[in-house]
Amino acid sequence: MTIASSKGFNSLNSNGFNDLSPNLVECVSSRPDRNTHNGEQVHFRPAEETNKEEIMTAVRTMLEALGEDPDREGLVKTPKRVAEAMAFLTDGYNQSLETLVNDAIFDEGHNEMVLVRDIHFSSLCEHHMLPFMGKAHVAYIPNQKVVGLSKLARIVEMYSRRLQVQERLTRQIAEAIQEILDPQGVAVVMEATHMCMVMRGVQKLGSWTVTSTMLGVFQEEQKTREEFLNLIRHQPSLF
């Protein structure tokens, strides 16, 4: 077993995790590095083709609609800053799984659980375009082949830098690992706080959303799933 962690995190409620169909692993056929619309893949313009002027104009219009003066000192550069920020926060659309992994897959003959936990991430909710952020725990049981540990964190980052919902983000990460490694199983748990619930709406500070995707043996075998859940609850004493 291999475990990597940035630092410890709060314990989880094991009753909050959803189970998926046992046939999901066999049904993973869509490219997980693309979002879909009505079952069809949606492709996005590369960053260099994105018209930042359109975003800047839209931001200026929004400021005016809010009753602000977009030409005053504090706001005059805001449209440009927002356009640049959005290009960075949605850069995951311009990355591909193949390029990210870059052949960093190794035949080590390893068949015990590999877990990278407490991966910090932040993303934008596609409903309100407000941030949500938290930690991801990613595990897989190799079928002889392993991937560089940093690639797991980069996969989380790539899918996070898109307009997302946490449920889909969790599934995309798991399906991506399933695609590149064809392991015995994949488990992903994500814990996040959503600004759309904190800054507006119900305004519930301190609320956390937990989502999970279990594929292969993690979905089929309770003991394997419990081992994973116990490991991500454990408080490491490395630091």
Coordinates of C-alpha atoms in Angstrom, one line a residue:
M1 CA 0.0 0.0 0.0
T2 CA 1.2 3.5 -0.8
I3 CA -0.2 6.6 0.9
A4 CA 0.7 10.2 0.1
S5 CA -0.8 13.2 1.9
S6 CA -0.3 17.0 2.2
K7 CA -1.6 17.0 5.8
G8 CA -4.5 15.6 7.8
F9 CA -8.1 16.5 7.4
N10 CA -11.4 16.2 9.4
S11 CA -13.1 12.8 9.8
L12 CA -15.8 11.8 7.4
N13 CA -19.3 10.5 7.7
S14 CA -19.1 7.1 6.0
N15 CA -22.9 7.1 5.5
G16 CA -22.7 10.1 3.2
F17 CA -21.0 8.2 0.3
N18 CA -23.0 7.1 -2.7
D19 CA -22.7 3.7 -4.3
L20 CA -22.6 3.4 -8.1
S21 CA -23.8 0.7 -10.4
P22 CA -21.4 -2.4 -10.5
N23 CA -21.5 -2.1 -14.3
L24 CA -20.2 1.5 -14.3
V25 CA -16.6 0.5 -14.9
E26 CA -17.6 -1.4 -18.1
C27 CA -19.8 1.5 -19.1
V28 CA -17.1 4.2 -19.1
S29 CA -16.8 5.0 -22.8
S30 CA -16.9 8.8 -23.0
R31 CA -13.8 10.8 -23.0
P32 CA -13.6 12.0 -19.4
D33 CA -11.5 15.0 -20.3
R34 CA -14.5 16.7 -22.0
N35 CA -17.8 17.8 -20.5
T36 CA -20.9 16.7 -22.3
H37 CA -24.2 18.3 -23.2
N38 CA -27.3 16.1 -23.9
G39 CA -24.9 13.1 -24.1
E40 CA -22.7 14.7 -26.7
Q41 CA -19.1 15.9 -26.2
V42 CA -18.6 19.7 -26.0
H43 CA -15.3 21.0 -27.3
F44 CA -13.9 24.4 -26.2
R45 CA -11.8 27.0 -27.9
P46 CA -8.1 26.9 -26.9
A47 CA -7.0 29.8 -24.6
E48 CA -5.1 31.5 -27.4
E49 CA -8.4 31.8 -29.4
T50 CA -10.5 33.0 -26.5
N51 CA -11.6 36.6 -27.2
K52 CA -10.8 38.3 -23.9
E53 CA -12.2 41.5 -25.3
E54 CA -15.7 39.9 -25.2
I55 CA -15.2 39.1 -21.5
M56 CA -13.9 42.6 -20.8
T57 CA -16.9 44.1 -22.5
A58 CA -19.3 41.9 -20.6
V59 CA -17.7 42.8 -17.2
R60 CA -17.9 46.5 -18.1
T61 CA -21.6 46.0 -18.9
M62 CA -22.2 44.2 -15.6
L63 CA -20.5 47.0 -13.7
E64 CA -22.7 49.6 -15.3
A65 CA -25.8 47.5 -14.7
L66 CA -24.9 47.4 -11.0
G67 CA -24.8 51.2 -11.0
E68 CA -21.0 51.5 -10.8
D69 CA -18.7 53.7 -12.8
P70 CA -16.3 51.4 -14.7
D71 CA -14.1 54.3 -15.5
R72 CA -13.3 55.2 -11.9
E73 CA -9.8 54.5 -10.6
G74 CA -10.6 51.3 -8.7
L75 CA -12.5 49.7 -11.5
V76 CA -10.8 50.9 -14.7
K77 CA -8.7 47.8 -14.9
T78 CA -11.2 45.4 -13.5
P79 CA -12.5 44.1 -16.8
K80 CA -9.0 43.1 -17.9
R81 CA -8.3 41.5 -14.5
V82 CA -11.5 39.5 -14.6
A83 CA -10.8 38.3 -18.1
E84 CA -7.3 37.2 -17.1
A85 CA -8.6 35.5 -14.0
M86 CA -11.3 33.6 -15.9
A87 CA -8.7 32.4 -18.4
F88 CA -6.6 31.0 -15.5
L89 CA -9.6 29.5 -13.6
T90 CA -10.9 27.7 -16.7
D91 CA -7.6 26.6 -18.2
G92 CA -8.6 23.0 -17.6
Y93 CA -10.7 23.2 -20.8
N94 CA -7.4 23.6 -22.7
Q95 CA -5.6 20.6 -21.2
S96 CA -6.0 16.9 -22.3
L97 CA -5.5 13.8 -20.3
E98 CA -3.0 12.3 -22.7
T99 CA -0.8 15.4 -22.6
L100 CA -1.0 15.7 -18.8
V101 CA 0.0 12.1 -18.1
N102 CA 2.8 12.3 -20.7
D103 CA 3.5 8.5 -20.6
A104 CA 4.3 8.7 -16.8
I105 CA 2.9 5.1 -16.4
F106 CA 5.2 2.4 -15.1
D107 CA 4.9 -1.4 -14.9
E108 CA 5.9 -2.0 -11.3
G109 CA 4.0 -5.2 -10.7
H110 CA 2.2 -3.5 -7.9
N111 CA -1.3 -4.6 -6.9
E112 CA -1.9 -2.9 -3.5
M113 CA -3.8 0.3 -2.9
V114 CA -2.2 3.6 -3.8
L115 CA -3.8 6.6 -2.1
V116 CA -3.0 10.3 -2.4
R117 CA -5.1 12.2 0.1
D118 CA -5.7 15.8 1.1
I119 CA -5.2 17.2 -2.4
H120 CA -6.3 20.9 -2.2
F121 CA -8.5 22.1 -5.0
S122 CA -10.6 25.0 -6.0
S123 CA -13.2 25.3 -8.8
L124 CA -16.0 27.4 -10.0
C125 CA -19.6 26.4 -9.6
E126 CA -21.3 26.5 -13.0
H127 CA -24.6 27.6 -11.6
H128 CA -23.4 30.9 -10.0
M129 CA -19.8 31.1 -11.1
L130 CA -18.8 31.3 -7.5
P131 CA -15.9 29.3 -6.1
F132 CA -16.0 26.0 -4.1
M133 CA -12.9 24.6 -2.6
G134 CA -11.7 21.8 -0.4
K135 CA -9.7 18.5 -0.5
A136 CA -9.8 15.5 -2.7
H137 CA -8.8 11.9 -1.8
V138 CA -7.8 9.7 -4.7
A139 CA -7.0 6.0 -4.6
Y140 CA -6.7 3.1 -7.0
I141 CA -5.6 -0.5 -6.9
P142 CA -3.2 -1.1 -9.7
N143 CA -3.4 -3.9 -12.2
Q144 CA 0.4 -4.1 -12.2
K145 CA 0.8 -0.5 -13.6
V146 CA 1.2 2.7 -11.6
V147 CA 1.2 6.4 -12.5
G148 CA 3.4 9.1 -11.1
L149 CA 1.9 10.4 -7.9
S150 CA 2.0 14.0 -9.0
K151 CA -0.2 13.1 -12.0
L152 CA -3.1 12.3 -9.7
A153 CA -2.9 15.8 -8.2
R154 CA -2.6 17.2 -11.7
I155 CA -5.7 15.3 -12.9
V156 CA -7.7 16.8 -9.9
E157 CA -6.4 20.3 -10.9
M158 CA -7.2 19.9 -14.6
Y159 CA -10.9 19.0 -14.0
S160 CA -11.2 21.6 -11.2
R161 CA -10.2 24.4 -13.5
R162 CA -13.5 24.3 -15.4
L163 CA -17.0 25.4 -14.7
Q164 CA -18.2 22.4 -12.6
V165 CA -20.5 20.8 -10.2
Q166 CA -18.9 18.7 -7.5
E167 CA -20.7 15.5 -8.4
R168 CA -19.5 15.6 -12.0
L169 CA -16.0 16.7 -11.0
T170 CA -15.7 13.6 -8.7
R171 CA -16.8 11.3 -11.4
Q172 CA -14.5 12.8 -14.1
I173 CA -11.5 12.3 -11.9
A174 CA -12.3 8.7 -11.2
E175 CA -13.1 7.9 -14.9
A176 CA -9.8 9.6 -16.0
I177 CA -7.8 7.3 -13.7
Q178 CA -9.8 4.3 -14.9
E179 CA -9.0 5.2 -18.5
I180 CA -5.3 5.7 -18.2
L181 CA -4.5 2.7 -16.0
D182 CA -7.3 0.2 -16.3
P183 CA -6.8 -0.6 -12.6
Q184 CA -8.7 -3.1 -10.4
G185 CA -10.6 -0.2 -8.9
V186 CA -10.7 3.6 -8.3
A187 CA -12.1 5.6 -5.4
V188 CA -12.4 9.4 -5.2
V189 CA -13.9 11.4 -2.3
M190 CA -14.1 15.1 -2.5
E191 CA -15.0 17.4 0.4
A192 CA -15.7 21.1 -0.3
T193 CA -17.4 24.2 0.9
H194 CA -19.4 26.1 -1.7
M195 CA -19.5 29.9 -1.7
C196 CA -22.9 29.8 -3.3
M197 CA -24.2 28.4 0.0
V198 CA -22.0 30.6 2.2
M199 CA -22.2 34.1 0.5
R200 CA -25.7 33.9 -0.8
G201 CA -28.9 31.8 -0.7
V202 CA -29.1 29.9 2.6
Q203 CA -25.8 31.5 3.8
K204 CA -24.7 28.5 5.8
L205 CA -21.1 29.1 6.9
G206 CA -19.2 25.9 7.8
S207 CA -21.3 23.6 5.7
W208 CA -19.4 20.9 3.7
T209 CA -20.4 18.8 0.7
V210 CA -19.0 15.3 0.4
T211 CA -19.2 13.4 -2.9
S212 CA -17.7 10.0 -3.9
T213 CA -17.2 7.8 -6.9
M214 CA -16.3 4.2 -6.4
L215 CA -15.3 2.0 -9.4
G216 CA -14.4 -1.7 -9.6
V217 CA -13.4 -3.4 -6.4
F218 CA -14.1 -0.3 -4.4
Q219 CA -17.7 -0.5 -5.4
E220 CA -18.0 -4.3 -5.3
E221 CA -16.1 -5.2 -2.1
Q222 CA -17.1 -3.6 1.2
K223 CA -13.8 -4.5 2.9
T224 CA -11.8 -2.6 0.3
R225 CA -14.1 0.4 0.4
E226 CA -14.0 0.4 4.2
E227 CA -10.2 0.3 4.1
F228 CA -10.1 3.3 1.9
L229 CA -12.6 5.3 4.0
N230 CA -10.6 4.4 7.2
L231 CA -7.4 5.6 5.7
I232 CA -8.8 9.0 4.7
R233 CA -10.2 9.5 8.2
H234 CA -6.8 8.7 9.8
Q235 CA -4.9 11.7 11.1
P236 CA -1.3 11.4 9.9
S237 CA 1.4 12.4 12.4
L238 CA 4.1 13.2 9.8
F239 CA 4.3 16.9 10.7

